[in-house]
Amino acid sequence: MRKENQANLALAVSVLGVIGTAGQGTSLFAATLHHGFLAATIGGLADWFAVKAIFGRPLGISHRTDILRRNRGRIMESLVRFSSDDLLSKKNIMDVVEREKIGELLVEYLQHRGGRERLIEAAVDILRHVASDVDSRHISKELAPYVIQAFHALPLEESFAELLDVLTEEPHADRIFNILIRMGLQLIQTQVFQDMLRENIASIRTEYEGDGMVRAFVLSFFDDEMIAAWLTARLEEILRSAMVTDDRRHREGVQALVSFVVSLRSDPSLYEALHRYKVHVIEHIDVESILFDFIEHRMKGNHPFWVPYVKELLNEKIDLFVHSESWQNRADRWMKDLAAEEVEKHHGMIASFIREYLNQKSDDELISFVEGKVHTDLQMIRVNGAIVGAFVGMALSLVVTFAERMWGL
């Protein structure tokens, strides 16, 4: 049952009780009960009138009634001051903030409330939005001169020299030499090499025979195919033996390779050629277009290259925060200090907001708003008024009755 219905029922019972107990004799019980109902009726009616006088004009009486409407300005300012200076004062707000362990709350949110995923996705979305607003053409044009300057500053010649130094080290030189030997074994078996070998054999045979019949007679026992096959087999044998680490050919071959690399390392013409090639390549590279394509397709686009790296970085930082009490304390202190600064700076907005909110409401709307917030409590005042009035009325009736009898004695 609604509180208003309970209050109305209590008043109705009181009125009916007064009517029902009127003229029921002069017994102590009947008189006491009658005065209790009478006092309850008076108290209930008084409280009903008082409650109604706050929000309107009960029974059409205008004197000292309709309190909210007549005193709107004063009441509003009182509400504003109470809300901003007492209920939501700077001290009360910061007392609540200081009691909270914000660092632990952040850990709870990040670990068990889906905060990690939301934070990472929000950061990625923000960066995507920022990247989408980038003027690719302007940025590439601005960056191109610096990239070209960086290319010119690349120590390509020094890096190549360091690479040659590495190649002269024993394990690397052995591997490179063996790679060259395997390439040689594959090369001598190719059709191109065999054709070239036969051409050279035929040329040498022609030159060697000349006009000598004896030479021609001797060489007639060996055709070009036999000589090519023999030379191929001999080359394969030499190359395979050179792959054996302890073989003389292997040692001499590795040493020859090292000597060649060392001589190449000290050849200034090589570095000049490398420098010219670097300059030539840089001059013919359209750096601006490359940067524009990179920004459009790799920084923007549907799958920016930086997204996995950003997610990995954020996950690392979140893990560090979760497992670091000092970081949590720093975050807690930083957020509380920030809250204190913001409260100090913008506390006046509370009063302005409440005042503006109340000013937007008409008199009827404000009355309805206030009544809706305190309606239940006000109806309980009516109920309690009837109950208290009943007990007070009965108590006074008993006191008067006993006093009269004692006086009569």
mmCIF file of C-alpha atoms in Angstrom:
data_model
loop_
_atom_site.group_PDB
_atom_site.id
_atom_site.type_symbol
_atom_site.label_atom_id
_atom_site.label_comp_id
_atom_site.label_asym_id
_atom_site.label_seq_id
_atom_site.Cartn_x
_atom_site.Cartn_y
_atom_site.Cartn_z
ATOM 1 C CA MET A 1 0.000 0.000 0.000
ATOM 2 C CA ARG A 2 1.282 3.475 -0.882
ATOM 3 C CA LYS A 3 2.297 5.687 2.040
ATOM 4 C CA GLU A 4 -0.276 8.322 1.086
ATOM 5 C CA ASN A 5 -3.041 5.707 1.214
ATOM 6 C CA GLN A 6 -1.777 4.585 4.624
ATOM 7 C CA ALA A 7 -1.873 8.185 5.894
ATOM 8 C CA ASN A 8 -5.396 8.689 4.506
ATOM 9 C CA LEU A 9 -6.499 5.400 6.059
ATOM 10 C CA ALA A 10 -5.064 6.432 9.445
ATOM 11 C CA LEU A 11 -6.951 9.756 9.257
ATOM 12 C CA ALA A 12 -10.159 8.006 8.193
ATOM 13 C CA VAL A 13 -9.892 5.488 11.047
ATOM 14 C CA SER A 14 -9.342 8.375 13.476
ATOM 15 C CA VAL A 15 -12.435 10.232 12.242
ATOM 16 C CA LEU A 16 -14.556 7.092 12.334
ATOM 17 C CA GLY A 17 -13.188 6.294 15.778
ATOM 18 C CA VAL A 18 -14.221 9.748 17.053
ATOM 19 C CA ILE A 19 -17.717 9.281 15.641
ATOM 20 C CA GLY A 20 -17.985 5.699 16.858
ATOM 21 C CA THR A 21 -16.853 6.403 20.421
ATOM 22 C CA ALA A 22 -18.868 9.625 20.878
ATOM 23 C CA GLY A 23 -21.609 9.283 23.564
ATOM 24 C CA GLN A 24 -20.560 5.733 24.507
ATOM 25 C CA GLY A 25 -20.811 6.310 28.211
ATOM 26 C CA THR A 26 -18.511 7.665 30.843
ATOM 27 C CA SER A 27 -16.358 4.632 31.412
ATOM 28 C CA LEU A 28 -12.642 5.214 31.691
ATOM 29 C CA PHE A 29 -11.840 3.018 28.724
ATOM 30 C CA ALA A 30 -14.453 4.607 26.420
ATOM 31 C CA ALA A 31 -13.433 8.131 27.402
ATOM 32 C CA THR A 32 -9.753 7.377 26.927
ATOM 33 C CA LEU A 33 -10.348 5.755 23.545
ATOM 34 C CA HIS A 34 -12.540 8.638 22.412
ATOM 35 C CA HIS A 35 -9.927 11.239 23.347
ATOM 36 C CA GLY A 36 -7.230 9.136 21.630
ATOM 37 C CA PHE A 37 -9.205 9.080 18.366
ATOM 38 C CA LEU A 38 -9.942 12.772 18.735
ATOM 39 C CA ALA A 39 -6.299 13.672 19.252
ATOM 40 C CA ALA A 40 -5.303 11.394 16.344
ATOM 41 C CA THR A 41 -7.839 13.155 14.136
ATOM 42 C CA ILE A 42 -6.545 16.569 15.146
ATOM 43 C CA GLY A 43 -2.913 15.513 14.663
ATOM 44 C CA GLY A 44 -3.674 13.863 11.332
ATOM 45 C CA LEU A 45 -5.593 16.868 10.033
ATOM 46 C CA ALA A 46 -2.885 19.257 11.223
ATOM 47 C CA ASP A 47 -0.158 17.228 9.518
ATOM 48 C CA TRP A 48 -2.285 16.872 6.362
ATOM 49 C CA PHE A 49 -2.747 20.632 6.252
ATOM 50 C CA ALA A 50 0.975 21.224 6.900
ATOM 51 C CA VAL A 51 2.071 18.818 4.158
ATOM 52 C CA LYS A 52 -0.401 20.214 1.650
ATOM 53 C CA ALA A 53 0.598 23.778 2.562
ATOM 54 C CA ILE A 54 4.131 23.074 1.375
ATOM 55 C CA PHE A 55 3.051 22.293 -2.201
ATOM 56 C CA GLY A 56 -0.297 24.072 -2.610
ATOM 57 C CA ARG A 57 -3.273 25.782 -0.994
ATOM 58 C CA PRO A 58 -5.276 23.282 1.085
ATOM 59 C CA LEU A 59 -8.989 24.129 1.343
ATOM 60 C CA GLY A 60 -8.264 27.226 -0.766
ATOM 61 C CA ILE A 61 -6.474 28.950 2.107
ATOM 62 C CA SER A 62 -3.728 31.219 0.718
ATOM 63 C CA HIS A 63 -2.338 32.656 3.920
ATOM 64 C CA ARG A 64 1.043 31.143 4.705
ATOM 65 C CA THR A 65 0.465 28.257 2.313
ATOM 66 C CA ASP A 66 1.906 27.251 -1.092
ATOM 67 C CA ILE A 67 5.324 27.597 0.534
ATOM 68 C CA LEU A 68 7.440 26.270 -2.327
ATOM 69 C CA ARG A 69 5.880 28.552 -4.929
ATOM 70 C CA ARG A 70 6.007 31.697 -2.783
ATOM 71 C CA ASN A 71 9.546 31.086 -1.528
ATOM 72 C CA ARG A 72 11.020 29.518 -4.644
ATOM 73 C CA GLY A 73 14.059 31.823 -4.868
ATOM 74 C CA ARG A 74 15.039 31.487 -1.229
ATOM 75 C CA ILE A 75 14.446 27.738 -1.173
ATOM 76 C CA MET A 76 16.432 27.242 -4.391
ATOM 77 C CA GLU A 77 19.406 29.167 -3.029
ATOM 78 C CA SER A 78 19.213 27.140 0.170
ATOM 79 C CA LEU A 79 19.233 23.924 -1.859
ATOM 80 C CA VAL A 80 22.136 25.188 -3.939
ATOM 81 C CA ARG A 81 24.172 26.183 -0.885
ATOM 82 C CA PHE A 82 23.371 22.939 0.912
ATOM 83 C CA SER A 83 24.348 20.838 -2.097
ATOM 84 C CA SER A 84 27.558 22.704 -2.982
ATOM 85 C CA ASP A 85 28.777 23.868 0.432
ATOM 86 C CA ASP A 86 27.660 21.004 2.675
ATOM 87 C CA LEU A 87 26.671 17.833 0.844
ATOM 88 C CA LEU A 88 29.172 18.199 -2.015
ATOM 89 C CA SER A 89 31.745 20.421 -0.377
ATOM 90 C CA LYS A 90 35.377 20.172 -1.443
ATOM 91 C CA LYS A 91 36.283 18.426 1.783
ATOM 92 C CA ASN A 92 33.467 15.866 1.534
ATOM 93 C CA ILE A 93 34.309 15.063 -2.058
ATOM 94 C CA MET A 94 38.032 14.628 -1.373
ATOM 95 C CA ASP A 95 37.320 12.600 1.794
ATOM 96 C CA VAL A 96 35.448 10.102 -0.364
ATOM 97 C CA VAL A 97 38.188 10.129 -3.014
ATOM 98 C CA GLU A 98 40.993 9.677 -0.470
ATOM 99 C CA ARG A 99 39.275 6.625 1.042
ATOM 100 C CA GLU A 100 39.336 4.827 -2.287
ATOM 101 C CA LYS A 101 42.376 2.779 -3.381
ATOM 102 C CA ILE A 102 42.338 3.872 -6.991
ATOM 103 C CA GLY A 103 45.448 1.875 -7.943
ATOM 104 C CA GLU A 104 43.851 -1.386 -6.790
ATOM 105 C CA LEU A 105 40.587 -0.456 -8.493
ATOM 106 C CA LEU A 106 42.479 0.054 -11.755
ATOM 107 C CA VAL A 107 44.144 -3.356 -11.421
ATOM 108 C CA GLU A 108 40.758 -4.976 -10.769
ATOM 109 C CA TYR A 109 39.301 -3.229 -13.792
ATOM 110 C CA LEU A 110 42.221 -4.126 -16.067
ATOM 111 C CA GLN A 111 42.457 -7.753 -14.983
ATOM 112 C CA HIS A 112 38.899 -8.864 -14.314
ATOM 113 C CA ARG A 113 36.516 -6.304 -15.813
ATOM 114 C CA GLY A 114 37.713 -6.317 -19.414
ATOM 115 C CA GLY A 115 39.597 -3.061 -18.935
ATOM 116 C CA ARG A 116 42.767 -4.289 -20.633
ATOM 117 C CA GLU A 117 40.994 -5.066 -23.900
ATOM 118 C CA ARG A 118 38.924 -1.866 -23.798
ATOM 119 C CA LEU A 119 41.979 0.275 -23.056
ATOM 120 C CA ILE A 120 44.030 -1.263 -25.861
ATOM 121 C CA GLU A 121 41.210 -1.053 -28.376
ATOM 122 C CA ALA A 122 40.497 2.550 -27.395
ATOM 123 C CA ALA A 123 44.171 3.472 -27.822
ATOM 124 C CA VAL A 124 44.340 1.755 -31.220
ATOM 125 C CA ASP A 125 41.112 3.453 -32.346
ATOM 126 C CA ILE A 126 42.450 6.845 -31.304
ATOM 127 C CA LEU A 127 45.720 6.262 -33.163
ATOM 128 C CA ARG A 128 43.810 5.019 -36.212
ATOM 129 C CA HIS A 129 41.722 8.185 -36.135
ATOM 130 C CA VAL A 130 44.829 10.341 -35.824
ATOM 131 C CA ALA A 131 46.525 8.448 -38.676
ATOM 132 C CA SER A 132 43.458 8.784 -40.908
ATOM 133 C CA ASP A 133 43.607 12.571 -40.544
ATOM 134 C CA VAL A 134 47.238 12.747 -41.622
ATOM 135 C CA ASP A 135 47.833 14.545 -44.938
ATOM 136 C CA SER A 136 49.937 11.869 -46.627
ATOM 137 C CA ARG A 137 51.053 14.048 -49.512
ATOM 138 C CA HIS A 138 52.127 16.926 -47.268
ATOM 139 C CA ILE A 139 53.901 14.650 -44.769
ATOM 140 C CA SER A 140 55.761 12.721 -47.488
ATOM 141 C CA LYS A 141 56.853 15.985 -49.087
ATOM 142 C CA GLU A 142 58.118 17.282 -45.753
ATOM 143 C CA LEU A 143 59.928 14.053 -44.856
ATOM 144 C CA ALA A 144 61.503 13.339 -48.252
ATOM 145 C CA PRO A 145 64.516 15.722 -47.857
ATOM 146 C CA TYR A 146 65.355 14.245 -44.441
ATOM 147 C CA VAL A 147 65.110 10.687 -45.736
ATOM 148 C CA ILE A 148 67.375 11.521 -48.693
ATOM 149 C CA GLN A 149 69.839 13.156 -46.310
ATOM 150 C CA ALA A 150 69.746 10.023 -44.138
ATOM 151 C CA PHE A 151 70.430 7.850 -47.214
ATOM 152 C CA HIS A 152 73.465 9.964 -48.072
ATOM 153 C CA ALA A 153 74.669 9.608 -44.509
ATOM 154 C CA LEU A 154 74.383 5.814 -44.587
ATOM 155 C CA PRO A 155 77.882 4.347 -44.041
ATOM 156 C CA LEU A 156 77.487 1.909 -46.943
ATOM 157 C CA GLU A 157 81.206 1.848 -47.710
ATOM 158 C CA GLU A 158 82.201 1.241 -44.076
ATOM 159 C CA SER A 159 79.537 -1.446 -43.720
ATOM 160 C CA PHE A 160 80.833 -3.194 -46.822
ATOM 161 C CA ALA A 161 84.374 -3.053 -45.400
ATOM 162 C CA GLU A 162 83.138 -4.601 -42.144
ATOM 163 C CA LEU A 163 81.371 -7.307 -44.146
ATOM 164 C CA LEU A 164 84.642 -8.105 -45.964
ATOM 165 C CA ASP A 165 86.418 -8.332 -42.614
ATOM 166 C CA VAL A 166 83.840 -10.877 -41.466
ATOM 167 C CA LEU A 167 84.317 -12.907 -44.648
ATOM 168 C CA THR A 168 88.048 -13.299 -43.926
ATOM 169 C CA GLU A 169 87.361 -15.034 -40.624
ATOM 170 C CA GLU A 170 88.085 -18.762 -40.751
ATOM 171 C CA PRO A 171 84.621 -20.334 -40.360
ATOM 172 C CA HIS A 172 83.012 -17.892 -42.781
ATOM 173 C CA ALA A 173 85.803 -18.211 -45.344
ATOM 174 C CA ASP A 174 85.497 -22.020 -45.245
ATOM 175 C CA ARG A 175 81.747 -21.893 -45.750
ATOM 176 C CA ILE A 176 81.992 -19.428 -48.622
ATOM 177 C CA PHE A 177 84.724 -21.466 -50.293
ATOM 178 C CA ASN A 178 82.623 -24.652 -50.012
ATOM 179 C CA ILE A 179 79.609 -22.805 -51.446
ATOM 180 C CA LEU A 180 81.725 -21.674 -54.381
ATOM 181 C CA ILE A 181 82.963 -25.253 -54.930
ATOM 182 C CA ARG A 182 79.402 -26.636 -54.897
ATOM 183 C CA MET A 183 78.381 -23.957 -57.362
ATOM 184 C CA GLY A 184 81.335 -24.983 -59.518
ATOM 185 C CA LEU A 185 80.265 -28.646 -59.437
ATOM 186 C CA GLN A 186 76.777 -27.676 -60.555
ATOM 187 C CA LEU A 187 78.169 -25.354 -63.213
ATOM 188 C CA ILE A 188 80.367 -27.943 -64.996
ATOM 189 C CA GLN A 189 77.367 -30.228 -65.394
ATOM 190 C CA THR A 190 75.251 -27.628 -67.153
ATOM 191 C CA GLN A 191 74.660 -27.815 -70.889
ATOM 192 C CA VAL A 192 75.895 -24.278 -71.397
ATOM 193 C CA PHE A 193 79.288 -25.102 -69.845
ATOM 194 C CA GLN A 194 79.586 -28.332 -71.831
ATOM 195 C CA ASP A 195 78.827 -26.534 -75.100
ATOM 196 C CA MET A 196 81.343 -23.821 -74.285
ATOM 197 C CA LEU A 197 83.944 -26.496 -73.358
ATOM 198 C CA ARG A 198 83.458 -28.317 -76.683
ATOM 199 C CA GLU A 199 83.755 -25.062 -78.620
ATOM 200 C CA ASN A 200 87.037 -24.279 -76.914
ATOM 201 C CA ILE A 201 88.334 -27.827 -77.464
ATOM 202 C CA ALA A 202 87.510 -27.596 -81.175
ATOM 203 C CA SER A 203 89.222 -24.222 -81.415
ATOM 204 C CA ILE A 204 92.315 -25.469 -79.599
ATOM 205 C CA ARG A 205 92.416 -28.641 -81.757
ATOM 206 C CA THR A 206 92.305 -26.603 -84.946
ATOM 207 C CA GLU A 207 95.041 -24.271 -83.771
ATOM 208 C CA TYR A 208 97.185 -27.129 -82.444
ATOM 209 C CA GLU A 209 96.943 -29.318 -85.554
ATOM 210 C CA GLY A 210 97.774 -26.512 -87.985
ATOM 211 C CA ASP A 211 99.531 -28.063 -91.017
ATOM 212 C CA GLY A 212 101.187 -30.856 -89.006
ATOM 213 C CA MET A 213 100.068 -34.257 -90.190
ATOM 214 C CA VAL A 214 101.595 -36.040 -87.190
ATOM 215 C CA ARG A 215 99.637 -33.887 -84.721
ATOM 216 C CA ALA A 216 96.476 -34.457 -86.685
ATOM 217 C CA PHE A 217 97.131 -38.200 -86.751
ATOM 218 C CA VAL A 218 97.705 -38.361 -82.966
ATOM 219 C CA LEU A 219 94.658 -36.249 -82.151
ATOM 220 C CA SER A 220 92.512 -38.357 -84.463
ATOM 221 C CA PHE A 221 92.395 -41.009 -81.746
ATOM 222 C CA PHE A 222 90.608 -38.524 -79.407
ATOM 223 C CA ASP A 223 87.413 -36.862 -80.463
ATOM 224 C CA ASP A 224 85.973 -33.708 -78.838
ATOM 225 C CA GLU A 225 83.426 -35.628 -76.752
ATOM 226 C CA MET A 226 86.127 -37.804 -75.183
ATOM 227 C CA ILE A 227 88.291 -34.804 -74.355
ATOM 228 C CA ALA A 228 85.277 -32.868 -72.896
ATOM 229 C CA ALA A 229 84.231 -35.841 -70.783
ATOM 230 C CA TRP A 230 87.782 -36.311 -69.502
ATOM 231 C CA LEU A 231 88.163 -32.646 -68.667
ATOM 232 C CA THR A 232 84.769 -32.597 -66.922
ATOM 233 C CA ALA A 233 85.670 -35.644 -64.844
ATOM 234 C CA ARG A 234 89.049 -34.155 -63.962
ATOM 235 C CA LEU A 235 87.476 -30.837 -62.936
ATOM 236 C CA GLU A 236 84.888 -32.632 -60.806
ATOM 237 C CA GLU A 237 87.623 -34.658 -59.110
ATOM 238 C CA ILE A 238 89.640 -31.518 -58.333
ATOM 239 C CA LEU A 239 86.615 -29.658 -57.014
ATOM 240 C CA ARG A 240 85.460 -32.540 -54.815
ATOM 241 C CA SER A 241 88.908 -32.938 -53.320
ATOM 242 C CA ALA A 242 88.974 -29.186 -52.620
ATOM 243 C CA MET A 243 85.928 -29.627 -50.382
ATOM 244 C CA VAL A 244 87.853 -31.892 -47.993
ATOM 245 C CA THR A 245 89.067 -29.771 -45.099
ATOM 246 C CA ASP A 246 92.446 -31.464 -44.742
ATOM 247 C CA ASP A 247 93.183 -31.439 -48.464
ATOM 248 C CA ARG A 248 95.924 -29.153 -49.769
ATOM 249 C CA ARG A 249 93.642 -27.743 -52.441
ATOM 250 C CA HIS A 250 91.087 -26.776 -49.799
ATOM 251 C CA ARG A 251 93.658 -24.967 -47.672
ATOM 252 C CA GLU A 252 95.181 -23.217 -50.684
ATOM 253 C CA GLY A 253 91.735 -22.306 -52.021
ATOM 254 C CA VAL A 254 90.595 -20.812 -48.704
ATOM 255 C CA GLN A 255 93.834 -18.889 -48.436
ATOM 256 C CA ALA A 256 93.445 -17.601 -51.988
ATOM 257 C CA LEU A 257 89.877 -16.513 -51.203
ATOM 258 C CA VAL A 258 91.024 -14.701 -48.060
ATOM 259 C CA SER A 259 93.840 -13.029 -49.993
ATOM 260 C CA PHE A 260 91.379 -11.924 -52.657
ATOM 261 C CA VAL A 261 88.985 -10.466 -50.055
ATOM 262 C CA VAL A 262 91.866 -8.680 -48.290
ATOM 263 C CA SER A 263 93.061 -7.170 -51.558
ATOM 264 C CA LEU A 264 89.489 -6.161 -52.359
ATOM 265 C CA ARG A 265 89.216 -4.622 -48.884
ATOM 266 C CA SER A 266 92.211 -2.397 -49.530
ATOM 267 C CA ASP A 267 91.206 -1.357 -53.036
ATOM 268 C CA PRO A 268 90.110 2.322 -52.911
ATOM 269 C CA SER A 269 88.466 2.093 -56.324
ATOM 270 C CA LEU A 270 85.916 -0.316 -54.866
ATOM 271 C CA TYR A 271 84.771 2.236 -52.279
ATOM 272 C CA GLU A 272 84.623 4.929 -54.908
ATOM 273 C CA ALA A 273 82.434 2.684 -57.045
ATOM 274 C CA LEU A 274 80.189 1.900 -54.087
ATOM 275 C CA HIS A 275 79.855 5.600 -53.293
ATOM 276 C CA ARG A 276 78.966 6.438 -56.909
ATOM 277 C CA TYR A 277 76.430 3.626 -56.996
ATOM 278 C CA LYS A 278 74.854 4.833 -53.731
ATOM 279 C CA VAL A 279 74.554 8.386 -55.060
ATOM 280 C CA HIS A 280 73.163 7.116 -58.357
ATOM 281 C CA VAL A 281 70.509 4.999 -56.612
ATOM 282 C CA ILE A 282 69.492 7.837 -54.267
ATOM 283 C CA GLU A 283 69.140 10.278 -57.157
ATOM 284 C CA HIS A 284 66.865 7.905 -59.059
ATOM 285 C CA ILE A 285 64.653 6.897 -56.147
ATOM 286 C CA ASP A 286 61.305 8.715 -55.888
ATOM 287 C CA VAL A 287 61.436 8.977 -52.109
ATOM 288 C CA GLU A 288 58.330 11.161 -51.882
ATOM 289 C CA SER A 289 56.173 8.602 -53.725
ATOM 290 C CA ILE A 290 57.553 5.763 -51.632
ATOM 291 C CA LEU A 291 56.745 7.657 -48.431
ATOM 292 C CA PHE A 292 53.272 8.535 -49.709
ATOM 293 C CA ASP A 293 52.502 4.883 -50.544
ATOM 294 C CA PHE A 294 53.898 3.760 -47.195
ATOM 295 C CA ILE A 295 51.735 6.225 -45.242
ATOM 296 C CA GLU A 296 48.599 5.456 -47.267
ATOM 297 C CA HIS A 297 48.861 1.664 -47.282
ATOM 298 C CA ARG A 298 50.960 0.780 -44.245
ATOM 299 C CA MET A 299 50.155 3.487 -41.709
ATOM 300 C CA LYS A 300 46.533 3.951 -42.708
ATOM 301 C CA GLY A 301 44.677 1.259 -44.648
ATOM 302 C CA ASN A 302 42.823 -1.679 -43.163
ATOM 303 C CA HIS A 303 45.839 -3.360 -41.602
ATOM 304 C CA PRO A 304 48.380 -0.775 -40.379
ATOM 305 C CA PHE A 305 51.777 -2.274 -39.631
ATOM 306 C CA TRP A 306 52.011 -0.539 -36.240
ATOM 307 C CA VAL A 307 48.888 -2.063 -34.640
ATOM 308 C CA PRO A 308 50.539 -5.317 -33.382
ATOM 309 C CA TYR A 309 53.490 -3.369 -31.997
ATOM 310 C CA VAL A 310 51.248 -0.899 -30.172
ATOM 311 C CA LYS A 311 49.182 -3.736 -28.683
ATOM 312 C CA GLU A 312 52.309 -5.574 -27.567
ATOM 313 C CA LEU A 313 53.731 -2.410 -25.990
ATOM 314 C CA LEU A 314 50.480 -1.626 -24.156
ATOM 315 C CA ASN A 315 50.191 -5.203 -22.880
ATOM 316 C CA GLU A 316 53.740 -5.012 -21.531
ATOM 317 C CA LYS A 317 53.028 -1.718 -19.776
ATOM 318 C CA ILE A 318 49.749 -3.011 -18.318
ATOM 319 C CA ASP A 319 51.486 -6.160 -17.017
ATOM 320 C CA LEU A 320 54.165 -3.975 -15.461
ATOM 321 C CA PHE A 321 51.504 -1.820 -13.802
ATOM 322 C CA VAL A 322 49.533 -4.827 -12.520
ATOM 323 C CA HIS A 323 52.592 -6.395 -10.873
ATOM 324 C CA SER A 324 54.146 -3.193 -9.544
ATOM 325 C CA GLU A 325 52.861 -1.809 -6.251
ATOM 326 C CA SER A 326 54.945 1.335 -6.652
ATOM 327 C CA TRP A 327 53.335 2.052 -10.041
ATOM 328 C CA GLN A 328 49.898 1.526 -8.518
ATOM 329 C CA ASN A 329 50.717 3.915 -5.669
ATOM 330 C CA ARG A 330 51.996 6.493 -8.137
ATOM 331 C CA ALA A 331 48.831 6.165 -10.228
ATOM 332 C CA ASP A 332 46.697 6.392 -7.087
ATOM 333 C CA ARG A 333 48.452 9.552 -5.913
ATOM 334 C CA TRP A 334 48.466 11.114 -9.376
ATOM 335 C CA MET A 335 44.737 10.571 -9.891
ATOM 336 C CA LYS A 336 43.871 11.862 -6.421
ATOM 337 C CA ASP A 337 46.023 14.948 -6.928
ATOM 338 C CA LEU A 338 44.383 15.467 -10.299
ATOM 339 C CA ALA A 339 40.943 15.086 -8.723
ATOM 340 C CA ALA A 340 41.878 17.607 -6.025
ATOM 341 C CA GLU A 341 43.030 20.115 -8.639
ATOM 342 C CA GLU A 342 39.873 19.654 -10.694
ATOM 343 C CA VAL A 343 37.612 19.942 -7.639
ATOM 344 C CA GLU A 344 39.426 23.093 -6.546
ATOM 345 C CA LYS A 345 39.239 24.536 -10.044
ATOM 346 C CA HIS A 346 35.672 23.617 -10.945
ATOM 347 C CA HIS A 347 33.846 23.261 -7.618
ATOM 348 C CA GLY A 348 31.807 26.362 -8.388
ATOM 349 C CA MET A 349 30.286 24.503 -11.317
ATOM 350 C CA ILE A 350 28.305 22.329 -8.885
ATOM 351 C CA ALA A 351 26.309 25.310 -7.621
ATOM 352 C CA SER A 352 25.946 26.665 -11.157
ATOM 353 C CA PHE A 353 24.757 23.312 -12.467
ATOM 354 C CA ILE A 354 22.201 22.828 -9.687
ATOM 355 C CA ARG A 355 20.955 26.410 -10.014
ATOM 356 C CA GLU A 356 20.666 26.112 -13.788
ATOM 357 C CA TYR A 357 18.880 22.780 -13.482
ATOM 358 C CA LEU A 358 16.352 24.187 -11.022
ATOM 359 C CA ASN A 359 15.844 27.382 -13.057
ATOM 360 C CA GLN A 360 14.897 25.307 -16.091
ATOM 361 C CA LYS A 361 11.853 23.984 -14.242
ATOM 362 C CA SER A 362 8.595 25.872 -13.960
ATOM 363 C CA ASP A 363 6.943 26.326 -10.583
ATOM 364 C CA ASP A 364 4.669 23.329 -11.130
ATOM 365 C CA GLU A 365 7.551 21.181 -12.364
ATOM 366 C CA LEU A 366 9.733 22.166 -9.418
ATOM 367 C CA ILE A 367 6.912 21.437 -6.944
ATOM 368 C CA SER A 368 6.287 18.076 -8.604
ATOM 369 C CA PHE A 369 10.031 17.319 -8.566
ATOM 370 C CA VAL A 370 10.473 18.138 -4.867
ATOM 371 C CA GLU A 371 7.249 16.399 -3.889
ATOM 372 C CA GLY A 372 8.333 13.281 -5.745
ATOM 373 C CA LYS A 373 11.590 13.185 -3.770
ATOM 374 C CA VAL A 374 10.060 13.709 -0.267
ATOM 375 C CA HIS A 375 6.520 12.421 -0.792
ATOM 376 C CA THR A 376 7.002 9.134 1.074
ATOM 377 C CA ASP A 377 8.671 10.749 4.079
ATOM 378 C CA LEU A 378 5.986 13.445 4.306
ATOM 379 C CA GLN A 379 3.204 10.863 4.284
ATOM 380 C CA MET A 380 4.973 9.008 7.077
ATOM 381 C CA ILE A 381 4.817 12.284 9.058
ATOM 382 C CA ARG A 382 1.042 12.172 8.668
ATOM 383 C CA VAL A 383 0.893 8.539 9.804
ATOM 384 C CA ASN A 384 3.192 9.213 12.738
ATOM 385 C CA GLY A 385 1.182 12.358 13.613
ATOM 386 C CA ALA A 386 -2.007 10.318 13.865
ATOM 387 C CA ILE A 387 -0.342 7.606 15.954
ATOM 388 C CA VAL A 388 1.484 10.010 18.249
ATOM 389 C CA GLY A 389 -1.676 12.163 18.553
ATOM 390 C CA ALA A 390 -3.653 9.084 19.583
ATOM 391 C CA PHE A 391 -1.198 8.135 22.330
ATOM 392 C CA VAL A 392 -0.839 11.717 23.527
ATOM 393 C CA GLY A 393 -4.636 12.172 23.541
ATOM 394 C CA MET A 394 -5.162 8.993 25.537
ATOM 395 C CA ALA A 395 -2.358 9.910 27.939
ATOM 396 C CA LEU A 396 -3.754 13.397 28.516
ATOM 397 C CA SER A 397 -7.248 11.961 28.979
ATOM 398 C CA LEU A 398 -5.973 9.563 31.634
ATOM 399 C CA VAL A 399 -4.004 12.314 33.346
ATOM 400 C CA VAL A 400 -7.034 14.637 33.447
ATOM 401 C CA THR A 401 -9.358 11.868 34.627
ATOM 402 C CA PHE A 402 -7.039 10.799 37.427
ATOM 403 C CA ALA A 403 -6.464 14.445 38.388
ATOM 404 C CA GLU A 404 -10.201 15.126 38.591
ATOM 405 C CA ARG A 405 -10.794 12.059 40.719
ATOM 406 C CA MET A 406 -7.895 12.869 42.981
ATOM 407 C CA TRP A 407 -9.177 16.497 43.284
ATOM 408 C CA GLY A 408 -12.619 15.210 43.955
ATOM 409 C CA LEU A 409 -11.245 13.079 46.798
#
